[in-house]
Short mmCIF file of C-alpha atoms in Angstrom, two decimals:
data_model
loop_
_atom_site.label_atom_id
_atom_site.label_comp_id
_atom_site.label_asym_id
_atom_site.label_seq_id
_atom_site.Cartn_x
_atom_site.Cartn_y
_atom_site.Cartn_z
CA MET A 257 0.00 0.00 0.00
CA SER A 258 1.41 3.37 -1.03
CA THR A 259 1.14 6.96 0.06
CA ILE A 260 0.82 9.66 -2.60
CA GLU A 261 2.59 12.88 -1.67
CA VAL A 262 2.43 15.92 -3.96
CA SER A 263 4.51 19.01 -3.15
CA ASP A 264 4.34 22.42 -4.88
CA LEU A 265 3.23 20.86 -8.16
CA HIS A 266 3.06 23.13 -11.20
CA LYS A 267 2.07 22.21 -14.74
CA SER A 268 1.93 24.55 -17.72
CA PHE A 269 0.95 24.03 -21.33
CA GLY A 270 2.76 26.86 -23.07
CA ASP A 271 1.60 30.08 -21.40
CA LEU A 272 -1.34 28.37 -19.71
CA GLU A 273 -0.60 27.36 -16.12
CA VAL A 274 -3.00 24.54 -15.32
CA LEU A 275 -1.63 23.55 -11.89
CA ARG A 276 -0.42 26.38 -9.69
CA GLY A 277 1.26 24.90 -6.63
CA ILE A 278 -0.59 21.77 -5.49
CA ASP A 279 0.21 20.25 -2.10
CA PHE A 280 -1.61 17.22 -0.70
CA ARG A 281 -1.26 13.62 0.49
CA VAL A 282 -3.26 10.43 0.11
CA GLU A 283 -2.61 7.93 2.88
CA PRO A 284 -2.69 4.13 2.46
CA THR A 285 -6.28 2.77 2.25
CA GLU A 286 -7.64 6.33 2.03
CA VAL A 287 -10.24 7.30 -0.57
CA VAL A 288 -9.87 10.90 -1.72
CA CYS A 289 -12.33 12.45 -4.16
CA VAL A 290 -11.29 15.50 -6.18
CA ILE A 291 -14.16 17.71 -7.29
CA GLY A 292 -14.32 20.99 -9.15
CA PRO A 293 -15.40 22.62 -12.42
CA SER A 294 -14.13 21.59 -15.83
CA GLY A 295 -10.74 23.10 -16.55
CA SER A 296 -9.72 23.30 -12.89
CA GLY A 297 -6.76 20.93 -13.35
CA LYS A 298 -8.22 17.77 -11.78
CA SER A 299 -7.43 15.37 -14.62
CA THR A 300 -4.04 16.95 -15.20
CA LEU A 301 -3.20 16.30 -11.55
CA LEU A 302 -4.01 12.60 -11.94
CA ARG A 303 -2.03 12.33 -15.17
CA CYS A 304 1.00 13.93 -13.51
CA ILE A 305 1.03 11.33 -10.74
CA ASN A 306 2.00 8.55 -13.15
CA LEU A 307 3.80 10.91 -15.57
CA LEU A 308 1.30 10.69 -18.38
CA GLU A 309 1.90 14.43 -18.15
CA GLN A 310 5.35 15.70 -17.20
CA PRO A 311 5.10 18.27 -14.36
CA THR A 312 6.71 21.64 -14.97
CA SER A 313 8.02 21.73 -11.40
CA GLY A 314 7.40 20.26 -7.97
CA THR A 315 7.73 16.74 -6.61
CA ILE A 316 5.50 13.67 -6.52
CA ARG A 317 6.22 10.62 -4.38
CA VAL A 318 4.42 7.28 -4.50
CA GLY A 319 5.47 5.30 -1.47
CA ASP A 320 9.24 5.54 -1.22
CA VAL A 321 9.76 6.44 -4.89
CA GLU A 322 10.05 10.00 -6.20
CA VAL A 323 8.11 9.85 -9.44
CA THR A 324 9.52 13.19 -10.59
CA ASP A 325 13.14 12.06 -10.23
CA PRO A 326 14.65 12.19 -13.75
CA ASP A 327 16.20 8.76 -13.17
CA VAL A 328 13.01 7.06 -11.97
CA ASP A 329 11.98 3.76 -13.56
CA ILE A 330 8.54 5.02 -14.54
CA ASP A 331 7.46 1.65 -15.92
CA ALA A 332 8.05 0.11 -12.49
CA VAL A 333 6.08 2.94 -10.86
CA ARG A 334 3.18 2.55 -13.29
CA ARG A 335 2.94 -1.14 -12.50
CA ARG A 336 2.02 -0.09 -8.95
CA ILE A 337 -0.64 2.42 -10.07
CA GLY A 338 -3.88 1.38 -11.73
CA MET A 339 -5.63 4.04 -13.78
CA VAL A 340 -9.17 4.10 -15.13
CA PHE A 341 -10.03 6.79 -17.68
CA GLN A 342 -13.27 8.36 -18.90
CA ALA A 343 -12.97 6.32 -22.09
CA PHE A 344 -12.75 2.58 -21.64
CA ASN A 345 -9.74 2.08 -23.98
CA LEU A 346 -10.42 -1.62 -24.50
CA PHE A 347 -9.02 -3.44 -27.51
CA PRO A 348 -12.12 -3.97 -29.69
CA HIS A 349 -10.68 -7.02 -31.51
CA LEU A 350 -9.89 -8.92 -28.29
CA THR A 351 -12.24 -10.76 -25.97
CA VAL A 352 -12.82 -9.46 -22.47
CA LEU A 353 -10.54 -12.12 -21.04
CA ARG A 354 -7.74 -11.32 -23.47
CA ASN A 355 -8.09 -7.60 -22.70
CA LEU A 356 -7.28 -8.50 -19.10
CA THR A 357 -4.41 -10.90 -19.80
CA ILE A 358 -2.36 -9.23 -22.53
CA ALA A 359 -0.58 -6.74 -20.25
CA GLN A 360 -0.13 -9.34 -17.52
CA GLN A 361 1.72 -11.60 -19.93
CA ARG A 362 3.72 -8.93 -21.75
CA VAL A 363 4.56 -6.61 -18.85
CA LEU A 364 4.45 -8.82 -15.75
CA ARG A 365 5.63 -11.94 -17.67
CA ARG A 366 2.92 -14.09 -16.16
CA SER A 367 2.13 -17.42 -17.73
CA LYS A 368 -1.12 -17.74 -19.65
CA LYS A 369 -2.50 -19.98 -16.92
CA ASP A 370 -1.70 -17.51 -14.15
CA ALA A 371 -2.90 -14.50 -16.19
CA ASP A 372 -6.19 -16.24 -16.98
CA ARG A 373 -6.71 -17.07 -13.30
CA VAL A 374 -6.06 -13.50 -12.16
CA ALA A 375 -8.28 -12.12 -14.93
CA ARG A 376 -11.16 -14.42 -14.04
CA ASP A 377 -10.83 -13.53 -10.36
CA ASN A 378 -11.08 -9.84 -11.18
CA LEU A 379 -13.95 -10.27 -13.63
CA ALA A 380 -15.84 -11.98 -10.82
CA ARG A 381 -14.83 -9.13 -8.52
CA VAL A 382 -16.60 -6.61 -10.80
CA GLY A 383 -19.58 -8.87 -11.47
CA LEU A 384 -18.74 -9.87 -15.05
CA ALA A 385 -17.52 -13.45 -14.76
CA GLU A 386 -19.94 -14.55 -17.48
CA LYS A 387 -18.59 -12.04 -20.02
CA GLU A 388 -15.05 -13.34 -20.51
CA THR A 389 -15.69 -14.53 -24.10
CA SER A 390 -17.57 -11.38 -25.13
CA TYR A 391 -16.07 -8.56 -27.20
CA PRO A 392 -16.27 -4.92 -26.05
CA ALA A 393 -18.88 -4.02 -28.70
CA GLN A 394 -21.20 -6.61 -27.17
CA LEU A 395 -21.14 -4.87 -23.77
CA SER A 396 -22.89 -1.80 -22.43
CA GLY A 397 -20.82 1.24 -21.52
CA GLY A 398 -21.08 0.41 -17.82
CA GLN A 399 -19.92 -3.13 -18.44
CA GLN A 400 -16.99 -1.90 -20.52
CA GLN A 401 -15.94 0.43 -17.73
CA ARG A 402 -16.12 -2.42 -15.22
CA VAL A 403 -13.92 -4.48 -17.55
CA ALA A 404 -11.47 -1.55 -17.60
CA ILE A 405 -11.44 -1.58 -13.78
CA ALA A 406 -10.87 -5.34 -13.75
CA ARG A 407 -8.02 -4.91 -16.24
CA ALA A 408 -6.33 -2.37 -13.97
CA LEU A 409 -6.81 -4.60 -10.93
CA SER A 410 -5.30 -7.56 -12.78
CA MET A 411 -1.93 -5.81 -12.72
CA GLY A 412 -1.94 -5.94 -8.89
CA PRO A 413 -1.70 -2.18 -8.22
CA ASP A 414 -1.03 -0.65 -4.80
CA LEU A 415 -3.41 2.21 -5.56
CA MET A 416 -5.99 3.24 -8.13
CA LEU A 417 -6.54 6.53 -9.96
CA PHE A 418 -10.00 7.17 -11.44
CA ASP A 419 -10.47 10.03 -13.90
CA GLU A 420 -14.23 10.71 -14.02
CA PRO A 421 -14.96 7.03 -14.69
CA THR A 422 -18.73 7.53 -15.03
CA SER A 423 -18.82 10.72 -17.12
CA ALA A 424 -19.22 8.89 -20.45
CA LEU A 425 -22.02 6.63 -19.21
CA ASP A 426 -25.77 6.84 -19.49
CA PRO A 427 -27.21 7.79 -16.08
CA GLU A 428 -28.80 4.38 -15.52
CA LEU A 429 -25.42 2.65 -15.96
CA VAL A 430 -23.51 4.80 -13.47
CA GLY A 431 -24.65 2.88 -10.40
CA ASP A 432 -23.01 -0.42 -11.40
CA VAL A 433 -19.61 1.23 -11.81
CA LEU A 434 -19.91 3.15 -8.54
CA ALA A 435 -20.91 -0.06 -6.76
CA VAL A 436 -17.64 -1.67 -7.88
CA MET A 437 -15.70 1.37 -6.66
CA ARG A 438 -17.50 1.25 -3.31
CA LYS A 439 -16.51 -2.41 -3.02
CA LEU A 440 -12.85 -1.59 -3.72
CA ALA A 441 -12.94 1.15 -1.09
CA GLY A 442 -14.41 -1.32 1.39
CA GLU A 443 -11.56 -3.74 0.62
CA GLY A 444 -9.01 -1.08 1.59
CA MET A 445 -7.79 -0.03 -1.85
CA THR A 446 -6.06 3.36 -1.85
CA MET A 447 -8.04 5.49 -4.33
CA LEU A 448 -7.77 8.98 -5.80
CA VAL A 449 -10.97 9.73 -7.69
CA VAL A 450 -11.81 12.70 -9.90
CA THR A 451 -15.59 12.75 -10.00
CA HIS A 452 -18.77 14.77 -10.38
CA GLU A 453 -20.74 12.13 -8.47
CA MET A 454 -21.39 14.02 -5.25
CA SER A 455 -23.31 11.17 -3.62
CA PHE A 456 -20.30 8.86 -4.10
CA ALA A 457 -17.93 11.50 -2.71
CA ARG A 458 -20.20 12.12 0.27
CA GLU A 459 -20.72 8.44 1.11
CA VAL A 460 -17.41 6.78 0.23
CA ALA A 461 -14.62 9.35 0.41
CA ASP A 462 -12.52 9.80 3.52
CA ARG A 463 -11.64 13.26 2.26
CA VAL A 464 -12.85 15.61 -0.47
CA VAL A 465 -10.59 18.08 -2.28
CA PHE A 466 -12.17 20.98 -4.16
CA MET A 467 -10.03 22.43 -6.96
CA ASP A 468 -10.56 25.52 -9.07
CA ASP A 469 -8.27 27.40 -11.43
CA GLY A 470 -5.31 25.11 -10.74
CA VAL A 471 -5.30 25.37 -6.95
CA ILE A 472 -6.84 23.53 -4.02
CA VAL A 473 -9.47 25.86 -2.62
CA GLU A 474 -10.46 23.66 0.32
CA GLU A 475 -10.30 20.08 1.50
CA GLY A 476 -11.62 18.09 4.40
CA ASP A 477 -14.28 15.68 5.56
CA PRO A 478 -17.03 15.16 2.94
CA ALA A 479 -19.69 16.33 5.36
CA GLN A 480 -17.87 19.62 5.75
CA VAL A 481 -16.71 20.27 2.17
CA ILE A 482 -19.97 19.16 0.50
CA GLY A 483 -22.43 19.80 3.32
CA ASN A 484 -21.05 23.02 4.79
CA PRO A 485 -18.25 24.46 2.62
CA ARG A 486 -16.22 27.34 4.00
CA HIS A 487 -15.45 29.09 0.71
CA GLU A 488 -17.95 30.92 -1.47
CA ARG A 489 -16.38 29.44 -4.62
CA THR A 490 -17.06 25.93 -3.31
CA ARG A 491 -20.63 26.89 -2.42
CA THR A 492 -21.20 28.29 -5.92
CA PHE A 493 -19.89 25.14 -7.56
CA LEU A 494 -21.96 22.81 -5.38
CA ARG A 495 -25.08 24.90 -5.90
CA ARG A 496 -24.68 24.43 -9.65
CA VAL A 497 -23.97 20.70 -9.36
CA LEU A 498 -26.57 19.78 -6.76
CA ASP A 499 -29.35 22.06 -7.95
CA PRO A 500 -28.65 23.13 -11.56
CA ALA A 501 -32.07 24.74 -12.03
CA SER A 502 -31.35 27.29 -9.32
CA ALA A 503 -28.04 28.51 -10.78
CA ASP A 504 -27.74 32.23 -11.41
CA VAL A 505 -26.45 32.89 -14.93
CA SER A 506 -24.43 35.77 -13.55
CA GLU A 507 -22.28 33.34 -11.59
CA THR A 508 -18.98 32.71 -13.34
CA VAL A 509 -17.82 29.13 -13.08
CA THR A 510 -14.24 29.94 -13.95
CA LYS A 511 -13.89 32.86 -11.54
CA ARG A 512 -10.38 33.08 -10.13
CA VAL A 513 -10.14 32.30 -6.43
CA GLU A 514 -9.43 35.47 -4.46
CA GLY A 515 -5.89 35.57 -3.20
CA ALA A 516 -4.83 32.45 -5.15
#
């Protein structure tokens, strides 16, 4: 089990500074949900943790390894970190089972027998044991996302990163994916989750982080951040998310945080 530690993290794309000095930790077995408006830097933060994006400055540690060290073996680090994206990214020409075994065999050098066993265990874990011979096109979006979770779990990660895993799903399919994530949290998996699902954040997260304009505006217990936020920017965001019909059009979602 690994701690994530982020210190003074900055990320720029040309003249656009997307992350402006991020500091936070995720402890082993902790579930942390990151919320905030589009463009606030949430997904970029996740992608920096396993160097899918190269930080401009700052440090990131996963367990005892500094991910931002120029000499780091990033492939070894990524084997410890499972990541689930908005898109499912399954190989359409491979069966569900083969989608789960190909990286095990090529990266972890597992035998076919061992890879098949691990894959079947994880398909059962996400409630899709009967789908191993299906192809992605034969599955619903929610089922494909659960396959993507099972694929990540099959690599034996210490922690999981979720980048808005339900945003591409029809509303009626969201619950199945969230149920799997709740189960993982209950099993003690360390999880960092970017999400707009406030009910999941409220019920499952140990801590909620609200980001806007590349900074952390506030963080704390879900009951406090979601139920009784201290900052007006957080209150504005939650008002829009929880009760969209009541939003005032004069409110600016991308308003810069005062003093940030």
